[in-house]
Every structure is written in structure tokens, then in C-alpha cells.
Short mmCIF file of C-alpha atoms and ligand atoms in Angstrom, two decimals:
data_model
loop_
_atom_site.label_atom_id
_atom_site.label_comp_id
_atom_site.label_asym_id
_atom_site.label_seq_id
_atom_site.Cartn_x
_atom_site.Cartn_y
_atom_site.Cartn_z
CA UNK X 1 -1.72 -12.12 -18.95
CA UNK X 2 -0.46 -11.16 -15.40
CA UNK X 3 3.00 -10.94 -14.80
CA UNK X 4 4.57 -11.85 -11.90
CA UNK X 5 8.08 -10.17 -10.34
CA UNK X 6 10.58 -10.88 -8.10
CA UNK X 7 12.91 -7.72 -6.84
CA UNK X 8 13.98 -5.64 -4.38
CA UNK X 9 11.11 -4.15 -2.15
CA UNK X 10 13.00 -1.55 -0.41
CA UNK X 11 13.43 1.79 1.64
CA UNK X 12 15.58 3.93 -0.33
CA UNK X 13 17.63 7.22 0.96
CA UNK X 14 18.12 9.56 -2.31
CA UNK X 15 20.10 12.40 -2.82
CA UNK X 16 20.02 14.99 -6.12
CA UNK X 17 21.11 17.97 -6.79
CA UNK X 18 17.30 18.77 -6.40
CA UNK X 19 16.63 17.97 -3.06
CA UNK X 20 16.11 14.66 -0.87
CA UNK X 21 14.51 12.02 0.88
CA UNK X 22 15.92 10.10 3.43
CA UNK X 23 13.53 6.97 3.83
CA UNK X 24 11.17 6.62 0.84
CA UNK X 25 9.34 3.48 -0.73
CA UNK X 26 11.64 2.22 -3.25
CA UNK X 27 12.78 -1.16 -4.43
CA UNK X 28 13.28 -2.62 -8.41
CA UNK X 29 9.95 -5.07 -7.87
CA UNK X 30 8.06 -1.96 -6.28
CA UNK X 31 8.89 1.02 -9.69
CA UNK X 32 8.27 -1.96 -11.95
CA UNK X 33 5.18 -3.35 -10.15
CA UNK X 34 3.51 0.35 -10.62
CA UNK X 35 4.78 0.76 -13.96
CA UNK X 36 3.38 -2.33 -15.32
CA UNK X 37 0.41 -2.34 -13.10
CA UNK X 38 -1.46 0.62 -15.50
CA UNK X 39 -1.32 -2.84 -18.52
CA UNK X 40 -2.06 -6.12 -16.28
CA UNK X 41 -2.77 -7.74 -12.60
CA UNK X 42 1.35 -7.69 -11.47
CA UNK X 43 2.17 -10.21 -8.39
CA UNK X 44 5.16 -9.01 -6.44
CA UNK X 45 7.07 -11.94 -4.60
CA UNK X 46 9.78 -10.56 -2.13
CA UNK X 47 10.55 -10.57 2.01
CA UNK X 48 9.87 -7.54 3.66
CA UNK X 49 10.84 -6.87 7.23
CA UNK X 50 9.41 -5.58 10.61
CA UNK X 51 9.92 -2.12 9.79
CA UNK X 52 7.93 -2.57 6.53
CA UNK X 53 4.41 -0.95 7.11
CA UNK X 54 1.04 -1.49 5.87
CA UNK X 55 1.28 2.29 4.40
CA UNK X 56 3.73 1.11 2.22
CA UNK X 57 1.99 -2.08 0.62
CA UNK X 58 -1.13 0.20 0.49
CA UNK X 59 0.91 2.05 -2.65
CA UNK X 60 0.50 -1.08 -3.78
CA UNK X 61 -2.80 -2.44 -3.34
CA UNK X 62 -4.44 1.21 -4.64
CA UNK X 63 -2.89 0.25 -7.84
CA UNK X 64 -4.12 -3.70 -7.92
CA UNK X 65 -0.84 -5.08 -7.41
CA UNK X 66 -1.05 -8.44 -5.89
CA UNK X 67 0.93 -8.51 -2.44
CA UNK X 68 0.50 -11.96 -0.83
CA UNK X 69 3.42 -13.08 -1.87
CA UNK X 70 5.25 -9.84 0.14
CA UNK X 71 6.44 -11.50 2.82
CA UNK X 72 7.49 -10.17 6.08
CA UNK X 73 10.10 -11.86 7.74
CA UNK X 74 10.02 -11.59 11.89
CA UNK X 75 12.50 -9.27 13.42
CA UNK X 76 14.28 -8.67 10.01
CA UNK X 77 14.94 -5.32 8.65
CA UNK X 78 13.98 -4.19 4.82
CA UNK X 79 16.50 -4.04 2.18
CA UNK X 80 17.94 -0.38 2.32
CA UNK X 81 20.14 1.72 -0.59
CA UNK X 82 21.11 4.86 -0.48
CA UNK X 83 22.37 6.99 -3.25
CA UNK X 84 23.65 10.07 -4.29
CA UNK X 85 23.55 11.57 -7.83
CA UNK X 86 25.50 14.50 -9.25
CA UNK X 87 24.69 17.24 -11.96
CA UNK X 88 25.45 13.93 -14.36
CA UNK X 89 22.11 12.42 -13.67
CA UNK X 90 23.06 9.85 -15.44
CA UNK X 91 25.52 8.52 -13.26
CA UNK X 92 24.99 8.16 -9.50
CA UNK X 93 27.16 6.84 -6.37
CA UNK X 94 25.47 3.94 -4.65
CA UNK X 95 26.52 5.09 -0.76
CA UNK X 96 25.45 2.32 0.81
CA UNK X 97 23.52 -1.43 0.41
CA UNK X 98 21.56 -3.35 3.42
CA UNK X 99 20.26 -6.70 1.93
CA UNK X 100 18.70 -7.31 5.29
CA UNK X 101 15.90 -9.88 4.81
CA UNK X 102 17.38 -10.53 1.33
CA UNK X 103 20.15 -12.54 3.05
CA UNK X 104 19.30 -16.18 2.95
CA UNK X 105 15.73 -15.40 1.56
CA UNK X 106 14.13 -18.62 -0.12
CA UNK X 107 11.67 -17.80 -2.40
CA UNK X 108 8.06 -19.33 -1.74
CA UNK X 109 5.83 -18.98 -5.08
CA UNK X 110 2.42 -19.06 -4.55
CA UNK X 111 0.29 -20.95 -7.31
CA UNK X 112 -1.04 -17.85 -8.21
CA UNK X 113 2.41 -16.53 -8.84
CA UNK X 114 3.40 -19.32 -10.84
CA UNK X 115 0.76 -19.61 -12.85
CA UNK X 116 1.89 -16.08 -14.62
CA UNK X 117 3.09 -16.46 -18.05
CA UNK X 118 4.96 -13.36 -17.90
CA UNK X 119 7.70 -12.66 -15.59
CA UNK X 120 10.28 -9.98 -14.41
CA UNK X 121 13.38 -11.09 -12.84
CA UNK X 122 14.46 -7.37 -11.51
CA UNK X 123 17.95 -6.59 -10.45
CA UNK X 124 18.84 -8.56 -7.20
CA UNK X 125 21.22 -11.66 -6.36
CA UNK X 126 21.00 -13.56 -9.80
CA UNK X 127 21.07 -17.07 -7.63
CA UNK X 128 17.60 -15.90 -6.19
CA UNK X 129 16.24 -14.54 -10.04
CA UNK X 130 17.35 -18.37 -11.60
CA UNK X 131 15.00 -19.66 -8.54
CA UNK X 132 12.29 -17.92 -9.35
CA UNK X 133 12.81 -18.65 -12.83
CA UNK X 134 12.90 -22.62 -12.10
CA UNK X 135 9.58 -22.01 -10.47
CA UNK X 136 7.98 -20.96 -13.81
CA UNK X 137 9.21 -23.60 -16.56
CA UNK X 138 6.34 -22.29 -18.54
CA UNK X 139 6.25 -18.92 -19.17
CA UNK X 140 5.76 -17.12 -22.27
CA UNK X 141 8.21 -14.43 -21.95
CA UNK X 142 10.85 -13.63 -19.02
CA UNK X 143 13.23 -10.53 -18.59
CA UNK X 144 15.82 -9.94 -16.73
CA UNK X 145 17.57 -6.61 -15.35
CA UNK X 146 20.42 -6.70 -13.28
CA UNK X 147 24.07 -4.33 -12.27
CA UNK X 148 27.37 -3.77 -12.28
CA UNK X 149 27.17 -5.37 -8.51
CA UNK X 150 26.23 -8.76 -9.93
CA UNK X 151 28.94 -8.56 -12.53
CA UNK X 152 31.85 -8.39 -10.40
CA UNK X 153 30.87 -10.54 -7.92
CA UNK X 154 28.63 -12.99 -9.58
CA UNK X 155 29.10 -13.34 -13.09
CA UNK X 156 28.82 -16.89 -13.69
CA UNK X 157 25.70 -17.22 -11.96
CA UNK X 158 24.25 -14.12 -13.74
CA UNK X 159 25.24 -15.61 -17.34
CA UNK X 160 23.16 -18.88 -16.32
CA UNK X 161 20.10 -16.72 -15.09
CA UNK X 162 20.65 -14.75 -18.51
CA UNK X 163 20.72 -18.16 -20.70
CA UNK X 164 17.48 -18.77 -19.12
CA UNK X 165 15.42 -15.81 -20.15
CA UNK X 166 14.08 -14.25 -23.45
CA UNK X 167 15.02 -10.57 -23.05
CA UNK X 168 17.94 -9.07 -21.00
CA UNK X 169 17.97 -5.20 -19.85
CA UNK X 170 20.68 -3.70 -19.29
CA UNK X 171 22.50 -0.16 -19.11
CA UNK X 172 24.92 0.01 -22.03
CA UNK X 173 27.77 0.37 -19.31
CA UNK X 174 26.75 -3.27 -17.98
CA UNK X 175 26.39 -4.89 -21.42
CA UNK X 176 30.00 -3.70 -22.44
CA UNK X 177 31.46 -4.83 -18.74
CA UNK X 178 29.44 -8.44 -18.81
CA UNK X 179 30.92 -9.34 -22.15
CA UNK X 180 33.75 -7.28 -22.13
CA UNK X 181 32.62 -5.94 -25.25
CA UNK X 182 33.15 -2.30 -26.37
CA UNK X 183 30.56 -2.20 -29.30
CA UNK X 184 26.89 -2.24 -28.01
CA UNK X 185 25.45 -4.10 -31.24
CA UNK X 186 28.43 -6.76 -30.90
CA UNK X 187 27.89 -6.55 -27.04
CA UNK X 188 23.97 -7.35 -27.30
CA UNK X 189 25.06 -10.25 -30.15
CA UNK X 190 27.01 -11.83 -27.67
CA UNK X 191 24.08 -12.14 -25.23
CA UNK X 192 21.82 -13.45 -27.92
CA UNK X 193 23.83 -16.12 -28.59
CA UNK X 194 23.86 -17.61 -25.16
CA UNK X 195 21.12 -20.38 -24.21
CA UNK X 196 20.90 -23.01 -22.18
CA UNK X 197 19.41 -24.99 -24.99
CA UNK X 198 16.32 -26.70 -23.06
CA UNK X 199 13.50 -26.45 -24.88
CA UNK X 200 11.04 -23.98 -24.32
CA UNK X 201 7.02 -23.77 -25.12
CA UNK X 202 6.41 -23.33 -28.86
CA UNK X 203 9.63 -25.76 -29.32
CA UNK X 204 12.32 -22.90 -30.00
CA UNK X 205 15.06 -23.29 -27.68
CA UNK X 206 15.78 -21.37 -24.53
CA UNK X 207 17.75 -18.66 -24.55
CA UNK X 208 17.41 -14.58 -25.07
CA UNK X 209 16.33 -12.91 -28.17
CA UNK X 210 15.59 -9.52 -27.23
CA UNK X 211 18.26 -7.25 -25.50
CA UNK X 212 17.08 -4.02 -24.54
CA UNK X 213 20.28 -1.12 -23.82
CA UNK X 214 19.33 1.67 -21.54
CA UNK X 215 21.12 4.49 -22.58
CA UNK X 216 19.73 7.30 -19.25
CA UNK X 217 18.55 10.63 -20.56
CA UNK X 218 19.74 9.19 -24.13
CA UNK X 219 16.88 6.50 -24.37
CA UNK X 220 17.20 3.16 -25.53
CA UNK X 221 17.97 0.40 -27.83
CA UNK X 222 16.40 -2.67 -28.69
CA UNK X 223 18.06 -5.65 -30.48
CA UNK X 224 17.14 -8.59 -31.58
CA UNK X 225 18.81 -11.29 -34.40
CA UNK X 226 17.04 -9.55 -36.50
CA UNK X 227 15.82 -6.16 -36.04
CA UNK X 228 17.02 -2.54 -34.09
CA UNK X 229 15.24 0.09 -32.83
CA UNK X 230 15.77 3.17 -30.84
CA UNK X 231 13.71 5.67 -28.94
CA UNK X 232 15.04 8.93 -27.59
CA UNK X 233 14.04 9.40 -23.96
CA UNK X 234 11.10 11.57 -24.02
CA UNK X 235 12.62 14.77 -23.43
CA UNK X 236 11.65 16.34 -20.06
CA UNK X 237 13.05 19.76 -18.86
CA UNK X 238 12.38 19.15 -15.25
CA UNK X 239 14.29 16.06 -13.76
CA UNK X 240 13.91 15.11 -9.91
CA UNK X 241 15.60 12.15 -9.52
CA UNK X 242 16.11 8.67 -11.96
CA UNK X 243 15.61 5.70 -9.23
CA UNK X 244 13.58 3.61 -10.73
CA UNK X 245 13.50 4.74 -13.94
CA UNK X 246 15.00 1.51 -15.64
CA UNK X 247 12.49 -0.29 -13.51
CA UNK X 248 9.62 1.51 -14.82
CA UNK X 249 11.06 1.02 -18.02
CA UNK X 250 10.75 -2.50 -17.95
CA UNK X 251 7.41 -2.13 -16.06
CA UNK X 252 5.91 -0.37 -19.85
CA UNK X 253 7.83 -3.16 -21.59
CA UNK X 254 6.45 -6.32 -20.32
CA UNK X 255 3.61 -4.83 -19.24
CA UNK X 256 2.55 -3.92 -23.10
CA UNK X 257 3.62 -7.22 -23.97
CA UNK X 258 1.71 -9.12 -21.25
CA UNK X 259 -1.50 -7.18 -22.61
CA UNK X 260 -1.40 -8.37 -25.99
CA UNK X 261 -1.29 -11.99 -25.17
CA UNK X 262 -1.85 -14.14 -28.44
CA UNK X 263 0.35 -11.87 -30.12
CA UNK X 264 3.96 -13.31 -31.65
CA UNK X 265 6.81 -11.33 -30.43
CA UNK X 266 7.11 -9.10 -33.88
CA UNK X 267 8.90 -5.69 -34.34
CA UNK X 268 5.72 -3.70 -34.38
CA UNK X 269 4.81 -5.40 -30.63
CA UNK X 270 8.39 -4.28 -29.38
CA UNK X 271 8.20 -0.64 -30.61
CA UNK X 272 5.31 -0.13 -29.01
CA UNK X 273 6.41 -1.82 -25.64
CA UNK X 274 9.72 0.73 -26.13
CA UNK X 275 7.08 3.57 -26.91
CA UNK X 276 4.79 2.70 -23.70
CA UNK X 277 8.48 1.96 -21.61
CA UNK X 278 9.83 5.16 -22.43
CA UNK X 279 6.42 6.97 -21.41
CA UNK X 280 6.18 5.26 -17.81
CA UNK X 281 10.03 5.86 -17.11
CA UNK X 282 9.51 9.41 -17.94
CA UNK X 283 6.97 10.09 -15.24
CA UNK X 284 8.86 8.57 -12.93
CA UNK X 285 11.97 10.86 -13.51
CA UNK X 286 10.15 13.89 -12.88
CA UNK X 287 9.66 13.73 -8.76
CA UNK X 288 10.96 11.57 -6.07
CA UNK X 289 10.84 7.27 -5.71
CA UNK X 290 7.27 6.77 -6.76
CA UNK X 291 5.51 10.01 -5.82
CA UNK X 292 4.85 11.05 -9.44
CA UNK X 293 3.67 7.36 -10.74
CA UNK X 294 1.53 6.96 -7.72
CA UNK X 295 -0.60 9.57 -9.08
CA UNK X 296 -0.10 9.31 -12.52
CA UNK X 297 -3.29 8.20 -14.83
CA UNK X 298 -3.81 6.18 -18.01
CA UNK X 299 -4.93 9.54 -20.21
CA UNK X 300 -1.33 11.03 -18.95
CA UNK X 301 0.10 7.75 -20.54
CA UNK X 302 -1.50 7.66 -23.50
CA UNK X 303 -1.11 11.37 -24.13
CA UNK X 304 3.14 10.68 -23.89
CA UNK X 305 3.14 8.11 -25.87
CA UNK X 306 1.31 9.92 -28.60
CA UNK X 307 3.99 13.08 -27.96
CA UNK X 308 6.37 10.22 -28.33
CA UNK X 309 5.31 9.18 -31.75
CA UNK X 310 5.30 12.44 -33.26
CA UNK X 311 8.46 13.47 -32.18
CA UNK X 312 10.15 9.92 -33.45
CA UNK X 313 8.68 10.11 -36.97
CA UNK X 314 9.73 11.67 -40.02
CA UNK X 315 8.74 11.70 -43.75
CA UNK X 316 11.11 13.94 -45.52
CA UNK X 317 11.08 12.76 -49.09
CA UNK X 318 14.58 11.33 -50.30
CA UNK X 319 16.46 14.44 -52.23
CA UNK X 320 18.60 13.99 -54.89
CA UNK X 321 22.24 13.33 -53.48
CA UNK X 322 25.43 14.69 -55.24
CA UNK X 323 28.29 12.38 -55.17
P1 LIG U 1 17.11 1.73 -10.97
O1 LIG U 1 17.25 3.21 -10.73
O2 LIG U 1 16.07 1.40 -11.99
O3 LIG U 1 18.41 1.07 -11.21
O4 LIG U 1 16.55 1.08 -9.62
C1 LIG U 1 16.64 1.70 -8.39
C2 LIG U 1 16.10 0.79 -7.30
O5 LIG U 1 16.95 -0.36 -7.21
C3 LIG U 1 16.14 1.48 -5.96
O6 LIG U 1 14.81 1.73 -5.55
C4 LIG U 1 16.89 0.53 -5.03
O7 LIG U 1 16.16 0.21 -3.88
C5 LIG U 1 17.11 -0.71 -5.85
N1 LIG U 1 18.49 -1.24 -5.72
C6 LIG U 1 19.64 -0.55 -5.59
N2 LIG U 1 20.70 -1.40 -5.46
C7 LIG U 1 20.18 -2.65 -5.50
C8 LIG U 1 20.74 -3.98 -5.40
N3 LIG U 1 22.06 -4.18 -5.20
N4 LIG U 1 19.91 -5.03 -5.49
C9 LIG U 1 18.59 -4.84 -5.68
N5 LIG U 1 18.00 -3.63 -5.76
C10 LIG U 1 18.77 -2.55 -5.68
#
């Protein structure tokens, strides 16, 4: 199934206590679109301006993402962050945020991009991800990422676009700020038991059911009304810099999930989304924006995810415990 995203297409400045780049191809829709692009056909929708070249949308187009709904807005400038981590890589200082052409931006889908049945609703202005997500009444399976940003000054509008999806992913951080919650599990139940109560293909009603809580160089959990699971991140010695890690992360996620499309949302499907998520963020840790995914190959992926599993399992036989 392809999968369709809406996000920030960007030019990022990043600095880390490794080095840095001061204008490099960055953006949520643009680490997820790569990411998800090694499962299914991904269709990026997001403006673009002047300075945005054809260099940069090549990245793209090497790895069959769909770009015609890129569009590039006349005399407007391309959304710009800049950032600065510490020895903490897993916290950073955001230094500076230039919407540009995401100011006022009215999202034109393209039939091809509504006709996905999977879609990402990456981290921008959550008025523009319920838009999107009113463009696509029928799709199978929507996620949404978003940040603190959006939290303080647009929580209401956030909770609606979250009452609209199936899975939420957050950093734990976010999770316990949106619903002011200091446990993660009770956090994540909270979410789960919003909805907006339309009802949704299949006849369940709409609402989320999966919350994924990214935890940095500590991995992630995955809850559900059900069911948890955790992965460790896969444990790397050599860390560049973490931009786009979370949106490579959900890039493995729906991208697994988009692959296996008559498939029912089960536990076993979600482990191995978290197993091929946690492999693509990974890569993308270990050099700069998208340099290490944009040469990264399916045999690399396959090979982590394998490392993955044998470092997660374990079949100790019970012992006899004294009391
Ligand atoms: P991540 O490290 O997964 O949180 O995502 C990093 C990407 O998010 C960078 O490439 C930035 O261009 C982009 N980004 C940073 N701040 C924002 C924001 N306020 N809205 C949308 N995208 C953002």
C-alpha cells in the first residue's frame, strides 16, 4: 500500500559535539519519506520555496519517492531549523525556526495522494496535519508525530488531530507534558481513550489504539489496550547526530505496516514494524541529516534487524526461586 506524508521539507543547520553542517536537506516528511521508502511507493505533500533546488528533490526521486505533490511556492523561502545538541544527545536546543512557506500553506492533495491508505501526519502545525487528514476519510491506518512546540501553543487543536488517528508517536517527554501525566503507561492510556467517535472503515470507531514512546538512545515503547512491547535502541558506538531519527523511526513503522497490507493490526505485525523502526533510525544516527540513509541498502537493513532480534531474545529456563 503506498503511504502518503505530509511534513516539514526543510533546510536544517545542525550542530554536535561531532562536527556540523550549516545548510543540509532535512525536514520530518523528507527522514520519514527515505525511511519508509526501502517498504512502499511514499508521496510527500509539502511547499517548498525558491531556494529549494532540484538537487535536493533528486534525494528523493533516486529513492522512488513521489514528489509532485512538493510544491514550490514563488518567491517564498523553505522552512529552516537550526539546532544544537550537547554531549546529552538526547536532548538538543532548537536555536532557531523559519516556517517560511509553511505560513498560510493550504494543502492541495493530489488524487494520487489521496488515494493512499496509509498516511503519516509528521510533526508540523497540527491545524495543517487534521487537513490532510480530512482529505483521506478512508485510510487504513494514520500516525501522527508531533512536539513540545505544538503543545504549548496548540494543544487543543493537536488533541483533535490526535482523536483522529490510529497511532500517536511521541517522545516520552511530550506524552507526560500533553496529558500532564507522569506515568508513561497511564500517559499512553490517556491517549487511547480519546476518539472522535466517527466511524471508521471496518466499523470500529475512530480514535488511536497504538501509542508508540520514543525513549532516544533508550529505544522505545509500544502500547496498545492490550499489549506492550519494548525494543532497546540498537546499540551503536559511533553517534553523529539524531535529526531525524524519530522520523525514520516512524518511516520503518508504517512503512512495515503499509507492506503487509491484508494483514490485521496484531502484536506480531507491530514488533516487527518496532524491529524494522529501530533498524532505519539507527542508520540515520550514525552521520549527518540523511547522508547515511541516502546510501544505505536493503541487505544493511535486513542484516540490523536480524542483530536486533538476537540481541532482544532470551530463553533462560525458569530456576527455582527461594522465597
Ligand atoms: P526529529 O529529530 O525526528 O525530531 O526531526 C528533525 C526534523 O524536524 C528536522 O529535520 C527539522 O527540519 C524538523 N523540524 C524541527 N522543528 C520543526 C517544527 N517546529 N515543525 C516541523 N518540523 C520541524
Amino acid at each position: 500500500m503506498p503511504i502518503t506524508v505530509v511534513g516539514s521539507i526543510a533546510f536544517d543547520a545542525v550542530k554536535t559535539p561531532f562536527g556540523e553542517r550549516e545548510r543540509m536537506l532535512g525536514g520530518a516528511a523528507v527522514h520519514f519519506a527515505l525511511a519508509a521508502s526501502f517498504f512502499q511507493e511514499v508521496r510527500v505533500v509539502g511547499p517548498v520555496g525558491e531556494d529549494f533546488g532540484e538537487a535536493e528533490l533528486d534525494v528523493l526521486r533516486r529513492r522512488g519517492v513521489d514528489v509532485s505533490d512538493v510544491e514550490r511556492i514563488p518567491g517564498g523561502k523553505t522552512f529552516f531549523w537550526r539546532g544544537e545538541y550537547g554531549w546529552d544527545l538526547n536532548s538538543r536546543d532548537t536555536l532557531d525556526t523559519q516556517l517560511g512557506v509553511f505560513e498560510g500553506f493550504q494543502p492541495k492533495l493530489s488524487q494520487r495522494s489521496r488515494s493512499s491508505e496509509v498516511l503519516f501526519l509528521a510533526n508540523i502545525q497540527p491545524d495543517l496535519q487534521r487537513e490532510v487528514r480530512a482529505q483521506l476519510p478512508d485510510a487504513r491506518f494514520v500516525a501522527l508525530d508531533s512536539m513540545n512546540l505544538w503543545i504549548d501553543i496548540a494543544r487543543d487543536s493537536l488533541l483533535s488531530a490526535i482523536a483522529s488517528v490510529d497511532c500517536v508517536i511521541l517522545n516520552d517527554a511530550e506524552l507526560r507534558q500533553l496529558t500532564g501525566k507522569p506515568n508513561l503507561l497511564t500517559a499512553a492510556r490517556e491517549l487511547l481513550s480519546l476518539g472522535d467517535g466517527s466511524p471508521q472503515p471496518g466499523g470500529r470507531a475512530r480514535g488511536p489504539r497504538v501509542i508508540v514512546a520514543k525513549q532516544g538512545e533508550y529505544g522505545e515503547a509500544l502500547i496498545t489496550g492490550e499489549s506492550f512491547f519494548a525494543l532497546p535502541a540498537y546499540p551503536l558506538e559511533t553517534v553523529i547526530d539524531p535529526t531525524g531519527a524519530g522520523d525514520s523511526f516512524a518511516g520503518g513503522l508504517l512503512g512495515y505496516i503499509a507492506a503487509h497490507p491484508s494483514e490485521k493490526l496484531s502484536d506480531e505485525l507491530l514488533r516487527g514494524a518496532m524491529a524494522h523502526a529501530t533498524a532505519l533510525a539507527s542508520f540515520n544516527v550514525e552521520e549527518f541529516g540523511t547522508e547515511r540513509v541516502e546510501r544505505l541498502t536493503a541487505a544493511e537493513i535486513a542484516a540490523r534487524v536480524e542483530e536486533l532480534r538476537a540481541i532482544t531474545q532470551f530463553s533462560g529456563a525458569p530456576v527455582e526461586l527461594r522465597d
